[in-house]
Amino acid sequence: MAKKKSSPKRNSKLRVGIDLGTSRSAISASNGKRKFVESYVGWPKDFISKKVLGKSVLFGQEALDNRLSLELCRPLEHGVIKEGTSRDEEAVNELISHLIELSEAQEGQEIYAVVGVPAESLRANKLAIKRAVKDYVDSLMIVSEPFAAAYGRGVLNNAIVIDLGAGTVDFCIMHGSMPTDDDQRTLVTAGDYIDEHLYAMLKEKYPESDFNLNMVRKFKEEHSYVGKAKGKIEVGIPVGGKVMVHDITDEIGRACESILPAVLENTMELIARFDPEYQSIVRQNIILAGGGSQIKGLDKAIETSLKEDGPCKVSNVEDPIFASADGALALAKDMPDDYWQNLLEE
Amino acid sequence: MFKQANKQQILKDVYEENLWVAGKSKSRRSVVEPISSSGKKNRFLPYLVAVGVIVVTGVVTAWHEPVEQTIDNKVALDQRAGAELQNTSMHNAEGDGERDSPIPAPTRQRHGEVMTALYKPIVPMQATSTALPGLFYHDEAQADLEAFGLDQSRVTPENFRALASVDMPLAQLFGLSVKTIVIDPGHGGKDPGAVGDEIYEKDIALEVAKRLRDRLLEYENYRVLMTRETDVTMSLNNRVNYANENGADLFISIHVNNFPTDQKSFIETYYFGPTDDSNIAELAARENSDSHYPYAEFKEIIQKIGDTLKFQESKQLAYAVQRNLYQQMNKIDKRTSDHGIKAAPFVVLLGLDAPSILTEVSCLCNKDEEQRLKTSAYRENIASFLEKGIVTYLNKNTRVGGMRNGEKEKLAKAQQ
């Protein structure tokens, strides 16, 4: 576990950018470390589990792999701390502590962090994140995830960034200054929505088959597409204890496409917010970030739909998992020291 | 609108925003400095909410404004949430044993809060001495609490949690889907509805409805029915019965306005609910004129008013349809007015089990609009705007979204 900050006077500083995601969380640090972890936290159910696992808390894939022995928690929902038990807050604390630990901060280093949150997060959500992070960092700033992705890519003007995450799809228009609330949108029909939609369709099609949401999520991550399928998508799912081949081609396509109309609608609305003279430029500068940008054919699908109103170019960020964390790190690095000093956590 | 990107200014803005979040600054950049000089943002300025008078008894005064006030509502929610956090911390520090309890609004599901901002305009609120310090609730929320059998005389953590869940669209909460959509072209046969220069409301409504049906049928997921497909007289309760018997999941009644005293073209959308507005009551009386419901049946039906799901979903459907209609029609004629969504006691909405709206898609009192309405192309436009609104609602609030077949083909072509 990362050590909580202690001594008030320290010299060297580590700047980090954190993308706290519903499905995955990533950290990029000024010492060059870049790590991500699935946003799962698990505690052994009893002393036997603890002895077998040899750890008091597990994270990410390791937690998922051992979920039967764990009290498993996915503490973020729609990109913010899930409402409810103190266990969720504890899990977020553990997750942040783990991320900071992954950044390999040196003993005594001051940590200045920029954390990305969904675009339309309310101040209350930001404060909740702040409370969870403040024990592990010395100074903290919170920014919207798509804005962080845009900043990291140096796209500060005449562009729209769409960050497709598990919990939210976040939109942000860049017009040469920091985006305001009105420049940003958040939809909750995102990756998790696709999973649930796909799960429901597969349950209807294969009522006898034995699968869970986690398996469905994996099917999606491996095979997601919109438009025309490249071939049949077949997966192995147990039926009565025996694994059988299931054709899920149409279901995957339909589930992935289910988020498209809302994405298109919001993109068009945001384009319309620009001055008409610049709309054609903006249409050439639509950037997809986040795990959802890896859905095959999504960029082309958006491009095709928007082309009806004129030429359009949609591109994907190179590294969707780290785009927001890298952008947050870029902000952390560029931010003057006196700004950080004024935001020191007490 | 456009400036050269100024990195230093952006960094300063990020810093100032975070000062505000941390409670170290009272003003927020995005509120005090609108970025646009194009006027789009400035239309919100007159509505800036006067919020912030928070006294020990927990009384807040806010301003009731229309739906477009989303930003201001959100600011108000933010400010209120911040105050609630502080109040809650104080409350906990006084010894209720809970560490930094996540009870009030700050921990309400974010989506719920956004929905609240969108669909529940802030109204003057009250807090009693029995309420948790810093907890405030909407008048409408009281009705929600009652509908869920909760004690509405006292705002308890349990009530508040329940309320937070009510804010989420119930259709989404329960994973409901829409399979059957019934479109109701208003009037027909002996009843022409509004009469213009050689055109009748009944004909426009029928043609728009047919075009809308054809457009919705292009989606894979829906069974689309019409209460009438020809120029026939049909009573309101027959329309209602038809929709209920066919298991309507959604009901859209299409009408055209005509207020001879008002030359402006305006559009408005109604969902069922009581009204104090005499003009709306007059319109409802006109539209209800051929209802054949006996009193007892009417009384029984009126019990359904408390149906939270229907009410909530109808309101959201009305919002999506009205918003799309207005946005698109305003592009065609800038003089088109947005009369928004309204609750009104239309019989055709009352008797239905499904979420239902009555939309006045146009207005015969405006001569230019009347000429446009005579063209089939314009009727097609209206159908497409309605389609967009309905699909927006379906994609945002239910489990069944989807794309039109044509769009699928386009995608397929693009992939080849």
mmCIF file of N, CA, C and O in Angstrom, chain A residues 3 7 14 16 19 21 43 46 91 110 142 155 184 207 216 227 235 241 263 266 270 275 291 310-311 321 342 344:
data_model
loop_
_atom_site.group_PDB
_atom_site.id
_atom_site.type_symbol
_atom_site.label_atom_id
_atom_site.label_comp_id
_atom_site.label_asym_id
_atom_site.label_seq_id
_atom_site.Cartn_x
_atom_site.Cartn_y
_atom_site.Cartn_z
ATOM 1 N N LYS A 3 2.332 4.776 0.911
ATOM 2 C CA LYS A 3 2.363 5.427 2.221
ATOM 3 C C LYS A 3 1.587 6.725 2.162
ATOM 4 O O LYS A 3 1.638 7.446 1.166
ATOM 5 N N SER A 7 5.748 13.895 5.978
ATOM 6 C CA SER A 7 6.562 15.056 6.347
ATOM 7 C C SER A 7 6.182 16.283 5.531
ATOM 8 O O SER A 7 5.935 16.199 4.332
ATOM 9 N N LEU A 14 6.925 14.474 -7.589
ATOM 10 C CA LEU A 14 6.479 13.551 -8.627
ATOM 11 C C LEU A 14 5.107 14.031 -9.080
ATOM 12 O O LEU A 14 4.207 14.205 -8.265
ATOM 13 N N VAL A 16 1.773 13.322 -11.247
ATOM 14 C CA VAL A 16 1.077 12.164 -11.814
ATOM 15 C C VAL A 16 -0.255 12.587 -12.429
ATOM 16 O O VAL A 16 -0.881 13.553 -11.991
ATOM 17 N N ASP A 19 -6.352 8.563 -14.337
ATOM 18 C CA ASP A 19 -7.684 8.417 -14.935
ATOM 19 C C ASP A 19 -8.406 7.364 -14.112
ATOM 20 O O ASP A 19 -8.096 6.171 -14.200
ATOM 21 N N GLY A 21 -11.210 5.252 -13.749
ATOM 22 C CA GLY A 21 -12.297 4.807 -14.622
ATOM 23 C C GLY A 21 -13.191 3.762 -13.970
ATOM 24 O O GLY A 21 -12.790 3.090 -13.025
ATOM 25 N N TRP A 43 -11.243 -8.119 -1.115
ATOM 26 C CA TRP A 43 -10.684 -8.496 0.191
ATOM 27 C C TRP A 43 -10.996 -9.973 0.430
ATOM 28 O O TRP A 43 -12.135 -10.421 0.147
ATOM 29 N N ASP A 46 -12.381 -14.740 4.186
ATOM 30 C CA ASP A 46 -12.136 -15.242 5.533
ATOM 31 C C ASP A 46 -10.644 -15.508 5.707
ATOM 32 O O ASP A 46 -9.852 -15.285 4.792
ATOM 33 N N ALA A 91 -12.798 1.037 -0.899
ATOM 34 C CA ALA A 91 -12.236 0.430 -2.101
ATOM 35 C C ALA A 91 -11.572 1.484 -2.987
ATOM 36 O O ALA A 91 -10.502 1.241 -3.557
ATOM 37 N N GLU A 110 7.179 14.628 -2.926
ATOM 38 C CA GLU A 110 5.854 15.249 -2.914
ATOM 39 C C GLU A 110 5.111 14.798 -4.170
ATOM 40 O O GLU A 110 5.709 14.723 -5.250
ATOM 41 N N ILE A 142 -8.581 18.472 -10.263
ATOM 42 C CA ILE A 142 -9.516 17.568 -10.935
ATOM 43 C C ILE A 142 -9.959 18.211 -12.250
ATOM 44 O O ILE A 142 -10.312 19.397 -12.275
ATOM 45 N N VAL A 155 -4.643 19.135 -28.659
ATOM 46 C CA VAL A 155 -5.785 19.583 -29.470
ATOM 47 C C VAL A 155 -6.579 20.571 -28.626
ATOM 48 O O VAL A 155 -7.443 20.184 -27.852
ATOM 49 N N GLN A 184 -19.502 20.593 -22.465
ATOM 50 C CA GLN A 184 -19.268 19.189 -22.172
ATOM 51 C C GLN A 184 -20.580 18.450 -21.957
ATOM 52 O O GLN A 184 -21.556 19.016 -21.515
ATOM 53 N N PRO A 207 -31.237 -19.171 -23.596
ATOM 54 C CA PRO A 207 -31.678 -19.227 -22.193
ATOM 55 C C PRO A 207 -31.053 -20.367 -21.391
ATOM 56 O O PRO A 207 -30.961 -20.292 -20.171
ATOM 57 N N VAL A 216 -19.538 -11.824 -20.607
ATOM 58 C CA VAL A 216 -20.084 -11.012 -21.701
ATOM 59 C C VAL A 216 -19.177 -9.813 -21.969
ATOM 60 O O VAL A 216 -18.914 -9.442 -23.114
ATOM 61 N N GLY A 227 -21.255 -1.765 -37.696
ATOM 62 C CA GLY A 227 -21.213 -1.869 -39.154
ATOM 63 C C GLY A 227 -21.318 -3.323 -39.559
ATOM 64 O O GLY A 227 -22.081 -4.088 -38.969
ATOM 65 N N VAL A 235 -18.248 -17.972 -29.790
ATOM 66 C CA VAL A 235 -17.578 -18.087 -28.489
ATOM 67 C C VAL A 235 -18.029 -19.374 -27.801
ATOM 68 O O VAL A 235 -19.104 -19.911 -28.111
ATOM 69 N N GLY A 241 -22.909 -27.683 -18.259
ATOM 70 C CA GLY A 241 -21.566 -28.134 -17.876
ATOM 71 C C GLY A 241 -20.642 -28.387 -19.048
ATOM 72 O O GLY A 241 -19.438 -28.552 -18.866
ATOM 73 N N VAL A 263 -24.659 8.962 -29.327
ATOM 74 C CA VAL A 263 -23.340 9.567 -29.578
ATOM 75 C C VAL A 263 -23.426 10.515 -30.773
ATOM 76 O O VAL A 263 -22.934 11.653 -30.732
ATOM 77 N N ASN A 266 -25.469 13.730 -29.946
ATOM 78 C CA ASN A 266 -24.734 14.701 -29.130
ATOM 79 C C ASN A 266 -23.585 15.335 -29.900
ATOM 80 O O ASN A 266 -23.289 16.512 -29.728
ATOM 81 N N LEU A 270 -23.195 19.261 -30.565
ATOM 82 C CA LEU A 270 -22.007 20.022 -30.156
ATOM 83 C C LEU A 270 -21.362 20.725 -31.348
ATOM 84 O O LEU A 270 -20.866 21.845 -31.217
ATOM 85 N N ASP A 275 -19.495 28.256 -34.160
ATOM 86 C CA ASP A 275 -19.836 29.240 -35.182
ATOM 87 C C ASP A 275 -19.910 28.524 -36.537
ATOM 88 O O ASP A 275 -19.044 27.712 -36.850
ATOM 89 N N GLY A 291 -11.607 3.348 -23.759
ATOM 90 C CA GLY A 291 -11.656 1.950 -24.190
ATOM 91 C C GLY A 291 -12.669 1.699 -25.291
ATOM 92 O O GLY A 291 -12.446 0.880 -26.182
ATOM 93 N N GLY A 310 -21.628 16.952 -44.720
ATOM 94 C CA GLY A 310 -20.369 17.535 -45.181
ATOM 95 C C GLY A 310 -19.203 16.650 -44.782
ATOM 96 O O GLY A 310 -19.358 15.729 -43.982
ATOM 97 N N PRO A 311 -18.003 16.941 -45.342
ATOM 98 C CA PRO A 311 -16.841 16.102 -45.062
ATOM 99 C C PRO A 311 -16.549 16.026 -43.561
ATOM 100 O O PRO A 311 -16.784 16.982 -42.835
ATOM 101 N N ILE A 321 -6.156 3.574 -23.539
ATOM 102 C CA ILE A 321 -6.174 3.315 -22.089
ATOM 103 C C ILE A 321 -5.466 4.430 -21.324
ATOM 104 O O ILE A 321 -5.866 4.800 -20.222
ATOM 105 N N ASN A 342 -0.894 26.658 -3.778
ATOM 106 C CA ASN A 342 -2.152 27.195 -3.244
ATOM 107 C C ASN A 342 -3.221 26.126 -3.047
ATOM 108 O O ASN A 342 -4.251 26.378 -2.437
ATOM 109 N N LEU A 344 -2.436 23.010 -1.854
ATOM 110 C CA LEU A 344 -1.891 21.948 -1.001
ATOM 111 C C LEU A 344 -2.973 21.400 -0.087
ATOM 112 O O LEU A 344 -3.761 22.152 0.499
#
